[in-house]
Structure formats: C-alpha cells, structure tokens
Amino acid sequence: MSIERRNFLKALCAGGALVTVGGCATPGGPRASGKVVIVGAGYGGATAAKYLSLWSNGSVDITVVEPNAEFVSCPLSNLVIGGSKQLADITVGYDGLRKRGIKIVRDTATAVDPDRRVVKLAAGADLPYDRLILSPGIEFLWNNVPALNNAAAQSSILHAWKAGPQTVALRKQLEAMPDGGVYALSIPVAPYRCPPGPYERACQVAWYFKRAKPKSKVLILDGNGDVTSKGPLFKKAWAEEYKGIVEYRPNHVLTDVDVRTQTAKFETHDEVKATVLNVVPPMRAGNIAQQAGVITANNRWCEVDFLSFESIKVKNVHVLGDAIQIAPAMPKSGHMANQHAKVCAAAVLQLLAGQPVSPTPIITNTCYSFITDSDVVHVDSVHRYDAEKKTFLTVPGSGGVSPAMSAIEGSYAFAWAKNIWADTFA
Amino acid sequence: MPDNSLLTEDPLRHFTVVIGTALAVVAGIAYAQTPDPNLARNIAAGCANCHGTNGVSQGGNSSLAGMARQDLVAKMKEYKAGTRPATIMHQLAKGYSDEQIELLAAWFAAQPAK
C-alpha cells in the first residue's frame, strides 16, 4: 500500500504543479535564459536580436552572425539606382544592437549541427545555442541562368537584388549608358523577394531617363503573367508619368543570357538585346538554410510553425524573413521580416522559460513604392493566425492600396524607413 | 493467457490515475482560460515598424506612447468605420477587433512618452 500512496501523492503534486504554472503565467513570470544565436542581421535577424534583448531585459545571451560590417536596406535602394539617393542614405550600422549587449560576430555561418546544437563559422570558433534563428535572406538559382553562373558574368549583368555594391554598380551602368539606349529588367516567376520591387525599379530608372536621357527606354521582361503587386497603379504610371519610356511585356520566362551582347533569352518569346541588361534570377532561401536542412518546400523555401517560426523539420531552429515558405498573400518584404522576428522573439522567450507560446499572433505589412523621387503608392495588409488552418490569413476587409500616387505618401514612406530602421537596429 | 492485471490491481492506483487525470484536465481548462500575458505587448509590437519601438516615434508618424487610452480607441474606431481620413490606417484598422484595439490602447497609454 505504501507505494501506491506515494504514487497518489506524486500524481496530486503533478496536477498541482500544472495548476500553478497556469496561474503564474503573468508578465515577467518565469525568466527566459539561455543562448540564442541569430544568423543574418537584416530586417529579420536584427529585429529578433533587439526584441529578444528588449523583452528579456538582457537575461538572454544573444549572438548575431553577420558577414557585412553595416546594413544596406533593400527598401529604398531603387532610389539609389534612380539617382535621387546615395548608398549612405540607406545604410545603417549595428552599434545600436551592440549597445544593448548583443554580440555581433562578423563572420559567415557555414553549417549547423542540430544534434549538438552548434553553428559552425567560416573563420571563428563554433557557437553553441539553445535556440537558433536563421534569417539568411535569399540565394540565387544561378543554374536557371547558365551563362550567369560565374563571377565575371555576374559583374557584367547585375541583379542588384541585394542592396550594396551591386546597387551602386547598376547606377554606374545607367550613368554610362548613352541616351537612346535600352535598359531591360528580367523579373523571375513569383515567389521572389519584394514583389513590387522590380516595377518600382522600372519607375526609378524611367524617372532618371525622363530627366537625363529622354530618348532612352525601359523594357520590363516579366516572367509572370501580369504585374504581381500594385498592378493598376504601376500601369497607370507607365501610361502617364512615363509615357513612351516604359514598355511592359508579360510571360517572359528567362532561360539564359548572352553576356557579351547583353541579350536575354526566353522560353516562348524572341530574344531581347539591351544596352543595360538587369537580371533578377529565380531565388531560394540563403545557403545556411540549406546547410541546416530547413529547406522543405520545393527545394527553395523553409516551412515553419507560424506560432514560433520554428522549422517544421529541425527542432530548436527558427527561420525568418524572405527565406520562409510564405503564408497565403504574405509578401517577402523587409517589413514582414521585422514582424516575423517579433512573433519569433516572443515565442523563443516563452520556450526558453518553459512556457507556452502565444496562440493568437497578428502581424501587418506596409509596403511603399516610389513612382518618382517623391510620389509614392502603397499596399498594406493585416494577417492573423488561423488555428484551424495553422497559418496566417489576411483579415477579411482589411488592407488595400493607394487610390493614386501622392507626395504625402512619399513623406510617409521616408518616415516608415526612419522608424523601421530604428525599430530594427537601434 | 489474458492479461488481467488491470482487474487485479489495487483500487487506489485507479483512483490515483483518475484524480491525476482530473487535475490535469482542470489545469488544462484553467490554462486555456488564462489570458495570454504578453498579448497586448505582442500586438503593439506590430505597430512599431511605423510608430517606433514601444510607440515612441522617430518622427514623421505620430507617437503612440503615452497617448490617452480613449483617444487611441476613438481614432482606431473612426479609421475602422472610415469616418477619419487616412492614407493607410483606414485599411489597417479594419484588421483589428474592438477587443484588440482596447488592448493596444491600454498598452500604449501605459508607455512612457519620452
């Protein structure tokens, strides 16, 4: 009998403990502690680092691995290509994160050992983790454009789809182009980073041509059947603001290029020779996602549990930003990566404290596109977690686009940049 | 030979299992009814991209930190109803329930304005 009585008491205690845990779930309750390693300090990774620090009051040990010394924003980078902004205007340092006690390691993560919970670095020592957050951005599928699959070709036909040196190089190509030339932009089949980005780029190049090289043309060679974002607004801009400059051609799926002649080749259309050919190749999640084994969708993207952004395949590894397999109507945007990071940071702190994650996350997207150097249009949306479908769905009736381009939205777009850069990096 | 162990076990053990299960169920219900302790903070973080961390704006968009709760509730409900002109807030406000708006407003009202 004595053994059974002991078991009975144990069972009571276990039940009692459960009740206590439920009753004690108050803000600041059990404290999160442990080591979190974050790979990538863009909109996703930097935001995760900041909010883990902010919400834990520094009780979590946070290390960020990032190869670049400074962050250069993809949002607004088309203004550098158009010539109304400089790279310095869209560059943000990491001192704000360092001041929070976050360690920034300038290195490249090369592999993950999920069993030992260790990240391997190209130069430095291995980093152990309790939770790993990958925000690796994108890598290009160069095999889909065979002639571009080498460094020399990639320095001639640019993507400029990772802001930085390529952004400046494309600007220089446009400056060197004689008036009367053709700038052609190849857009991959969706999904790709920043759906409206290519169409905004076409507008910015046209803005430059209209003032500096009025006999020149912008040719959009879209792999998609139609403009993938803000379609009516962009088409109106091409028909009115940039009449006679911009030409849009849908269903142009790129198969290869000729680097010497700056020629684009397509599945079902005649090839196109340009003066400056700009190719945004098809893409997938960044390399470390592949090394970590978290790419689970079409060999390209990482499926996650949207309550925590933990990989559906590899435990204790979370994925943010452009690298994930998106929920319906969720764009691959910097704003969205920042929002992913906050859901993830909240969840990671709960998990490190042995607590359940929030079951009802809600996130937003706001995306501004510059038509001129100051006139802007937007698309926005609100996404809430659907427990039945286990994904984010847009809230019916919410979200929308601008009625027309406007300078007031231009001022809000710059305010957006100032605020999101501070929210992410300061 | 059939396994009769369940029939021959001490009745107290069954009682233990039943009580333990009942307690777990009660605890589960209690947990499910416990409000998400970080809900307001987490929803509010979604506003920070444009309105600044903890609602302290860097300029260009209004600060929400320290705004009177009723003011924020009223504005959000007007945006939601389409009676207050806006560029984006009339579209975003429609994504939040009245309960979520109350949570947001109470949370921002409690933040230092700086």
Tab-separated table of N, CA and C in Angstrom, chain A residues 1 4-5 7-8 11-12 15-16 18-19 21-23 25-28 50-51 54-55 100 335 338-339 342 346 349-350 356-360 362-366 368 378 380-382 384 395-402 408-409 412 415-416 418-420 422-424, chain B residues 9-17 19-21 23-28 30-32 34-39 41-63 86-97 100 107 114:
chain	number	residue	atom	x	y	z
A	1	MET	N	0.809	-1.215	0.000
A	1	MET	CA	0.000	0.000	0.000
A	1	MET	C	0.846	1.270	0.000
A	4	GLU	N	1.647	2.653	-3.457
A	4	GLU	CA	0.522	3.276	-4.134
A	4	GLU	C	0.210	4.655	-3.523
A	5	ARG	N	0.294	4.750	-2.221
A	5	ARG	CA	0.028	6.049	-1.590
A	5	ARG	C	1.035	7.102	-2.064
A	7	ASN	N	2.581	7.080	-4.935
A	7	ASN	CA	2.218	7.440	-6.309
A	7	ASN	C	1.068	8.443	-6.327
A	8	PHE	N	0.102	8.188	-5.448
A	8	PHE	CA	-1.065	9.054	-5.366
A	8	PHE	C	-0.621	10.490	-5.037
A	11	ALA	N	1.042	12.055	-8.008
A	11	ALA	CA	0.073	12.478	-9.023
A	11	ALA	C	-0.574	13.791	-8.609
A	12	LEU	N	-0.905	13.910	-7.359
A	12	LEU	CA	-1.508	15.149	-6.865
A	12	LEU	C	-0.557	16.327	-7.061
A	15	GLY	N	-0.378	17.346	-10.684
A	15	GLY	CA	-1.564	18.134	-11.035
A	15	GLY	C	-1.465	19.526	-10.455
A	16	GLY	N	-1.049	19.584	-9.208
A	16	GLY	CA	-0.909	20.882	-8.546
A	16	GLY	C	0.079	21.770	-9.260
A	18	LEU	N	0.796	21.759	-12.396
A	18	LEU	CA	0.186	22.262	-13.630
A	18	LEU	C	-0.689	23.473	-13.343
A	19	VAL	N	-1.490	23.357	-12.270
A	19	VAL	CA	-2.363	24.468	-11.914
A	19	VAL	C	-1.526	25.709	-11.616
A	21	VAL	N	1.469	26.485	-12.691
A	21	VAL	CA	2.046	27.058	-13.911
A	21	VAL	C	1.011	27.911	-14.631
A	22	GLY	N	-0.206	27.348	-14.766
A	22	GLY	CA	-1.269	28.109	-15.427
A	22	GLY	C	-1.531	29.414	-14.699
A	23	GLY	N	-1.592	29.345	-13.377
A	23	GLY	CA	-1.927	30.527	-12.589
A	23	GLY	C	-0.806	31.543	-12.556
A	25	ALA	N	1.192	32.407	-15.041
A	25	ALA	CA	1.584	32.923	-16.354
A	25	ALA	C	1.294	34.419	-16.443
A	26	THR	N	2.064	35.191	-15.746
A	26	THR	CA	1.900	36.646	-15.734
A	26	THR	C	3.110	37.294	-16.396
A	27	PRO	N	2.986	38.546	-16.837
A	27	PRO	CA	4.133	39.191	-17.477
A	27	PRO	C	5.349	39.159	-16.555
A	28	GLY	N	6.455	38.849	-17.116
A	28	GLY	CA	7.686	38.794	-16.341
A	28	GLY	C	7.757	37.561	-15.468
A	50	LYS	N	17.122	42.427	-31.305
A	50	LYS	CA	16.710	43.572	-30.493
A	50	LYS	C	15.565	43.211	-29.551
A	51	TYR	N	14.541	42.562	-30.076
A	51	TYR	CA	13.354	42.278	-29.244
A	51	TYR	C	13.611	41.172	-28.226
A	54	LEU	N	15.264	43.315	-25.606
A	54	LEU	CA	14.297	44.244	-25.005
A	54	LEU	C	13.335	43.512	-24.070
A	55	TRP	N	12.763	42.436	-24.555
A	55	TRP	CA	11.710	41.749	-23.806
A	55	TRP	C	12.246	40.845	-22.695
A	100	ARG	N	23.034	47.359	-26.730
A	100	ARG	CA	22.099	46.552	-25.942
A	100	ARG	C	22.769	45.323	-25.346
A	335	HIS	N	9.483	44.639	-44.163
A	335	HIS	CA	8.507	44.922	-43.106
A	335	HIS	C	7.992	43.615	-42.510
A	338	ASN	N	10.548	41.890	-40.254
A	338	ASN	CA	10.566	42.525	-38.936
A	338	ASN	C	9.420	41.977	-38.088
A	339	GLN	N	8.257	41.768	-38.709
A	339	GLN	CA	7.103	41.262	-37.962
A	339	GLN	C	7.270	39.777	-37.620
A	342	LYS	N	9.376	39.494	-34.467
A	342	LYS	CA	8.763	39.791	-33.170
A	342	LYS	C	7.933	38.608	-32.674
A	346	ALA	N	9.102	36.622	-29.253
A	346	ALA	CA	8.167	36.377	-28.147
A	346	ALA	C	8.068	34.879	-27.860
A	349	LEU	N	11.343	33.396	-26.230
A	349	LEU	CA	11.449	33.716	-24.796
A	349	LEU	C	10.518	32.830	-23.977
A	350	GLN	N	9.325	32.581	-24.472
A	350	GLN	CA	8.393	31.684	-23.772
A	350	GLN	C	8.992	30.276	-23.698
A	356	PRO	N	4.167	28.197	-22.614
A	356	PRO	CA	3.546	28.061	-23.935
A	356	PRO	C	3.644	29.349	-24.737
A	357	VAL	N	3.700	29.210	-26.070
A	357	VAL	CA	3.797	30.394	-26.930
A	357	VAL	C	2.414	31.003	-27.110
A	358	SER	N	2.395	32.278	-27.480
A	358	SER	CA	1.119	32.960	-27.717
A	358	SER	C	0.382	32.271	-28.864
A	359	PRO	N	-0.900	31.942	-28.677
A	359	PRO	CA	-1.631	31.233	-29.732
A	359	PRO	C	-2.308	32.137	-30.758
A	360	THR	N	-2.220	33.465	-30.574
A	360	THR	CA	-3.005	34.357	-31.444
A	360	THR	C	-2.183	35.514	-32.012
A	362	ILE	N	-0.760	38.378	-34.469
A	362	ILE	CA	-1.332	39.181	-35.556
A	362	ILE	C	-0.216	40.089	-36.070
A	363	ILE	N	-0.039	40.140	-37.380
A	363	ILE	CA	1.052	40.915	-37.965
A	363	ILE	C	0.531	41.732	-39.147
A	364	THR	N	1.312	42.742	-39.518
A	364	THR	CA	0.889	43.619	-40.608
A	364	THR	C	1.982	43.698	-41.664
A	365	ASN	N	1.599	44.168	-42.829
A	365	ASN	CA	2.591	44.543	-43.840
A	365	ASN	C	2.234	45.918	-44.381
A	366	THR	N	3.240	46.759	-44.526
A	366	THR	CA	3.061	48.035	-45.211
A	366	THR	C	4.229	48.194	-46.156
A	368	TYR	N	5.681	50.607	-49.326
A	368	TYR	CA	5.602	51.789	-50.172
A	368	TYR	C	6.469	51.585	-51.410
A	378	HIS	N	1.194	52.687	-52.055
A	378	HIS	CA	1.403	51.638	-51.040
A	378	HIS	C	0.468	50.457	-51.264
A	380	ASP	N	-0.987	47.516	-48.265
A	380	ASP	CA	-0.880	47.090	-46.865
A	380	ASP	C	-1.846	45.945	-46.584
A	381	SER	N	-1.588	45.234	-45.489
A	381	SER	CA	-2.419	44.078	-45.146
A	381	SER	C	-2.238	43.730	-43.672
A	382	VAL	N	-3.230	43.057	-43.107
A	382	VAL	CA	-3.161	42.558	-41.732
A	382	VAL	C	-3.398	41.052	-41.784
A	384	ARG	N	-3.714	37.457	-39.466
A	384	ARG	CA	-3.805	36.856	-38.137
A	384	ARG	C	-3.724	35.342	-38.259
A	395	VAL	N	-6.918	39.314	-42.655
A	395	VAL	CA	-8.200	39.571	-42.000
A	395	VAL	C	-9.161	40.107	-43.058
A	396	PRO	N	-10.317	39.441	-43.236
A	396	PRO	CA	-11.244	39.894	-44.288
A	396	PRO	C	-11.615	41.366	-44.108
A	397	GLY	N	-11.596	42.113	-45.202
A	397	GLY	CA	-11.974	43.529	-45.157
A	397	GLY	C	-10.827	44.467	-44.848
A	398	SER	N	-9.692	43.923	-44.388
A	398	SER	CA	-8.558	44.789	-44.051
A	398	SER	C	-7.640	44.948	-45.255
A	399	GLY	N	-6.764	45.948	-45.160
A	399	GLY	CA	-5.730	46.124	-46.174
A	399	GLY	C	-6.231	46.801	-47.426
A	400	GLY	N	-5.288	47.135	-48.317
A	400	GLY	CA	-5.664	47.784	-49.565
A	400	GLY	C	-4.475	48.469	-50.206
A	401	VAL	N	-4.770	49.290	-51.208
A	401	VAL	CA	-3.732	50.035	-51.929
A	401	VAL	C	-4.119	51.508	-51.974
A	402	SER	N	-3.166	52.342	-52.446
A	402	SER	CA	-3.424	53.770	-52.613
A	402	SER	C	-4.442	53.993	-53.722
A	408	ILE	N	2.222	63.037	-50.262
A	408	ILE	CA	2.027	62.797	-48.818
A	408	ILE	C	2.450	61.377	-48.471
A	409	GLU	N	2.137	60.429	-49.368
A	409	GLU	CA	2.602	59.059	-49.123
A	409	GLU	C	4.119	58.963	-49.260
A	412	TYR	N	5.381	59.833	-45.919
A	412	TYR	CA	5.169	58.695	-45.004
A	412	TYR	C	6.136	57.546	-45.307
A	415	ALA	N	9.227	58.367	-43.582
A	415	ALA	CA	9.006	58.187	-42.138
A	415	ALA	C	9.008	56.704	-41.777
A	416	TRP	N	8.444	55.897	-42.668
A	416	TRP	CA	8.466	54.438	-42.462
A	416	TRP	C	9.916	53.957	-42.342
A	418	LYS	N	12.677	55.615	-41.581
A	418	LYS	CA	13.339	56.103	-40.370
A	418	LYS	C	12.894	55.278	-39.154
A	419	ASN	N	11.612	54.996	-39.081
A	419	ASN	CA	11.091	54.277	-37.919
A	419	ASN	C	11.438	52.793	-37.939
A	420	ILE	N	11.375	52.163	-39.095
A	420	ILE	CA	11.668	50.719	-39.094
A	420	ILE	C	13.172	50.492	-38.892
A	422	ALA	N	15.088	52.300	-37.000
A	422	ALA	CA	15.295	52.431	-35.551
A	422	ALA	C	14.688	51.235	-34.811
A	423	ASP	N	13.530	50.777	-35.258
A	423	ASP	CA	12.864	49.652	-34.587
A	423	ASP	C	13.677	48.366	-34.738
A	424	THR	N	14.443	48.287	-35.805
A	424	THR	CA	15.202	47.073	-36.105
A	424	THR	C	16.630	47.117	-35.550
B	9	GLU	N	-5.328	-5.096	-10.018
B	9	GLU	CA	-4.574	-4.017	-9.375
B	9	GLU	C	-5.302	-3.438	-8.177
B	10	ASP	N	-4.525	-2.849	-7.321
B	10	ASP	CA	-5.072	-2.192	-6.149
B	10	ASP	C	-5.979	-1.040	-6.589
B	11	PRO	N	-7.188	-0.979	-6.033
B	11	PRO	CA	-8.123	0.069	-6.447
B	11	PRO	C	-7.581	1.490	-6.237
B	12	LEU	N	-6.707	1.670	-5.263
B	12	LEU	CA	-6.184	3.016	-5.000
B	12	LEU	C	-5.425	3.556	-6.211
B	13	ARG	N	-4.759	2.620	-6.959
B	13	ARG	CA	-3.997	3.060	-8.131
B	13	ARG	C	-4.940	3.655	-9.177
B	14	HIS	N	-6.081	2.982	-9.360
B	14	HIS	CA	-7.062	3.530	-10.298
B	14	HIS	C	-7.502	4.913	-9.859
B	15	PHE	N	-7.763	4.999	-8.576
B	15	PHE	CA	-8.207	6.266	-8.014
B	15	PHE	C	-7.159	7.361	-8.289
B	16	THR	N	-5.887	6.957	-8.128
B	16	THR	CA	-4.789	7.886	-8.369
B	16	THR	C	-4.810	8.400	-9.806
B	17	VAL	N	-4.944	7.437	-10.740
B	17	VAL	CA	-4.942	7.799	-12.160
B	17	VAL	C	-6.102	8.746	-12.464
B	19	ILE	N	-7.817	10.713	-10.402
B	19	ILE	CA	-7.628	12.042	-9.795
B	19	ILE	C	-6.572	12.834	-10.558
B	20	GLY	N	-5.487	12.117	-10.903
B	20	GLY	CA	-4.400	12.788	-11.636
B	20	GLY	C	-4.910	13.338	-12.960
B	21	THR	N	-5.671	12.514	-13.679
B	21	THR	CA	-6.217	12.946	-14.962
B	21	THR	C	-7.157	14.123	-14.769
B	23	LEU	N	-7.193	16.305	-12.402
B	23	LEU	CA	-6.432	17.517	-12.080
B	23	LEU	C	-5.793	18.111	-13.325
B	24	ALA	N	-5.263	17.216	-14.172
B	24	ALA	CA	-4.631	17.687	-15.410
B	24	ALA	C	-5.651	18.393	-16.289
B	25	VAL	N	-6.870	17.815	-16.356
B	25	VAL	CA	-7.920	18.418	-17.171
B	25	VAL	C	-8.296	19.785	-16.612
B	26	VAL	N	-8.486	19.832	-15.281
B	26	VAL	CA	-8.826	21.102	-14.645
B	26	VAL	C	-7.727	22.129	-14.911
B	27	ALA	N	-6.480	21.671	-14.777
B	27	ALA	CA	-5.358	22.575	-15.010
B	27	ALA	C	-5.363	23.059	-16.449
B	28	GLY	N	-5.678	22.135	-17.354
B	28	GLY	CA	-5.722	22.487	-18.771
B	28	GLY	C	-6.772	23.554	-19.041
B	30	ALA	N	-8.002	25.615	-16.811
B	30	ALA	CA	-7.544	26.841	-16.149
B	30	ALA	C	-6.525	27.538	-17.042
B	31	TYR	N	-5.649	26.744	-17.667
B	31	TYR	CA	-4.629	27.354	-18.515
B	31	TYR	C	-5.262	28.015	-19.734
B	32	ALA	N	-6.191	27.256	-20.360
B	32	ALA	CA	-6.814	27.781	-21.577
B	32	ALA	C	-7.529	29.104	-21.295
B	34	THR	N	-6.559	31.252	-18.973
B	34	THR	CA	-5.633	32.276	-18.509
B	34	THR	C	-5.322	33.198	-19.671
B	35	PRO	N	-5.526	34.502	-19.522
B	35	PRO	CA	-5.219	35.384	-20.641
B	35	PRO	C	-3.745	35.295	-21.016
B	36	ASP	N	-3.475	35.395	-22.311
B	36	ASP	CA	-2.104	35.405	-22.809
B	36	ASP	C	-1.397	36.619	-22.183
B	37	PRO	N	-0.405	36.401	-21.316
B	37	PRO	CA	0.134	37.512	-20.527
B	37	PRO	C	0.824	38.589	-21.365
B	38	ASN	N	1.313	38.213	-22.540
B	38	ASN	CA	2.049	39.175	-23.364
B	38	ASN	C	1.259	39.636	-24.585
B	39	LEU	N	-0.039	39.351	-24.590
B	39	LEU	CA	-0.831	39.595	-25.798
B	39	LEU	C	-0.781	41.056	-26.238
B	41	ARG	N	1.364	43.454	-25.460
B	41	ARG	CA	2.726	43.803	-25.875
B	41	ARG	C	3.031	43.284	-27.276
B	42	ASN	N	2.634	42.042	-27.529
B	42	ASN	CA	2.933	41.429	-28.824
B	42	ASN	C	2.169	42.092	-29.963
B	43	ILE	N	0.888	42.383	-29.744
B	43	ILE	CA	0.106	43.052	-30.799
B	43	ILE	C	0.680	44.441	-31.050
B	44	ALA	N	1.021	45.141	-29.964
B	44	ALA	CA	1.543	46.506	-30.083
B	44	ALA	C	2.861	46.532	-30.855
B	45	ALA	N	3.645	45.464	-30.742
B	45	ALA	CA	4.924	45.413	-31.459
B	45	ALA	C	4.721	45.504	-32.966
B	46	GLY	N	3.552	45.099	-33.420
B	46	GLY	CA	3.243	45.185	-34.849
B	46	GLY	C	3.097	46.616	-35.337
B	47	CYS	N	2.893	47.546	-34.432
B	47	CYS	CA	2.728	48.964	-34.797
B	47	CYS	C	4.079	49.681	-34.864
B	48	ALA	N	5.109	49.056	-34.239
B	48	ALA	CA	6.385	49.739	-34.010
B	48	ALA	C	7.156	50.031	-35.293
B	49	ASN	N	6.947	49.245	-36.335
B	49	ASN	CA	7.662	49.482	-37.602
B	49	ASN	C	7.505	50.933	-38.044
B	50	CYS	N	6.280	51.450	-37.931
B	50	CYS	CA	5.982	52.809	-38.394
B	50	CYS	C	5.912	53.815	-37.245
B	51	HIS	N	5.476	53.361	-36.062
B	51	HIS	CA	5.241	54.299	-34.952
B	51	HIS	C	6.335	54.236	-33.892
B	52	GLY	N	7.402	53.482	-34.135
B	52	GLY	CA	8.533	53.448	-33.221
B	52	GLY	C	8.407	52.365	-32.163
B	53	THR	N	9.574	51.891	-31.704
B	53	THR	CA	9.612	50.862	-30.662
B	53	THR	C	8.874	51.366	-29.425
B	54	ASN	N	7.996	50.561	-28.873
B	54	ASN	CA	7.143	50.933	-27.728
B	54	ASN	C	6.316	52.184	-28.007
B	55	GLY	N	6.109	52.486	-29.302
B	55	GLY	CA	5.253	53.608	-29.678
B	55	GLY	C	5.929	54.964	-29.610
B	56	VAL	N	7.257	54.980	-29.455
B	56	VAL	CA	7.990	56.247	-29.444
B	56	VAL	C	8.518	56.498	-30.856
B	57	SER	N	7.850	57.385	-31.581
B	57	SER	CA	8.175	57.601	-32.990
B	57	SER	C	9.497	58.343	-33.168
B	58	GLN	N	10.177	58.019	-34.262
B	58	GLN	CA	11.402	58.740	-34.647
B	58	GLN	C	11.062	59.954	-35.505
B	59	GLY	N	9.801	60.229	-35.683
B	59	GLY	CA	9.377	61.375	-36.491
B	59	GLY	C	8.644	60.935	-37.741
B	60	GLY	N	7.784	61.831	-38.238
B	60	GLY	CA	7.059	61.537	-39.475
B	60	GLY	C	5.738	60.834	-39.251
B	61	ASN	N	5.666	59.931	-38.298
B	61	ASN	CA	4.415	59.284	-37.892
B	61	ASN	C	4.194	59.593	-36.412
B	62	SER	N	2.937	59.601	-35.987
B	62	SER	CA	2.658	60.014	-34.616
B	62	SER	C	3.179	58.991	-33.604
B	63	SER	N	3.630	59.501	-32.454
B	63	SER	CA	3.977	58.635	-31.329
B	63	SER	C	2.684	58.129	-30.701
B	86	ALA	N	-7.470	58.978	-43.983
B	86	ALA	CA	-6.146	58.386	-43.767
B	86	ALA	C	-5.579	57.919	-45.092
B	87	THR	N	-4.262	57.681	-45.110
B	87	THR	CA	-3.659	57.060	-46.289
B	87	THR	C	-3.650	55.538	-46.140
B	88	ILE	N	-3.265	55.047	-44.935
B	88	ILE	CA	-3.250	53.584	-44.753
B	88	ILE	C	-4.034	53.112	-43.523
B	89	MET	N	-4.201	53.981	-42.508
B	89	MET	CA	-4.767	53.487	-41.250
B	89	MET	C	-6.220	53.024	-41.373
B	90	HIS	N	-6.973	53.574	-42.318
B	90	HIS	CA	-8.350	53.101	-42.507
B	90	HIS	C	-8.359	51.663	-43.015
B	91	GLN	N	-7.251	51.258	-43.683
B	91	GLN	CA	-7.158	49.877	-44.178
B	91	GLN	C	-6.615	48.943	-43.098
B	92	LEU	N	-5.612	49.417	-42.345
B	92	LEU	CA	-5.014	48.565	-41.307
B	92	LEU	C	-5.952	48.396	-40.108
B	93	ALA	N	-6.666	49.465	-39.721
B	93	ALA	CA	-7.537	49.392	-38.532
B	93	ALA	C	-8.587	48.306	-38.681
B	94	LYS	N	-9.009	48.048	-39.918
B	94	LYS	CA	-10.032	47.017	-40.152
B	94	LYS	C	-9.511	45.607	-39.852
B	95	GLY	N	-8.222	45.477	-39.650
B	95	GLY	CA	-7.645	44.167	-39.331
B	95	GLY	C	-7.702	43.818	-37.861
B	96	TYR	N	-8.119	44.780	-37.028
B	96	TYR	CA	-8.100	44.554	-35.581
B	96	TYR	C	-9.515	44.549	-35.018
B	97	SER	N	-9.780	43.604	-34.102
B	97	SER	CA	-11.084	43.548	-33.427
B	97	SER	C	-11.170	44.685	-32.411
B	100	GLN	N	-9.017	43.871	-29.511
B	100	GLN	CA	-7.580	44.095	-29.763
B	100	GLN	C	-7.251	45.586	-29.702
B	107	TRP	N	-2.228	49.442	-23.611
B	107	TRP	CA	-0.786	49.187	-23.555
B	107	TRP	C	-0.002	50.456	-23.905
B	114	LYS	N	8.493	59.693	-23.403
B	114	LYS	CA	9.902	60.099	-23.637
B	114	LYS	C	9.997	61.476	-24.259
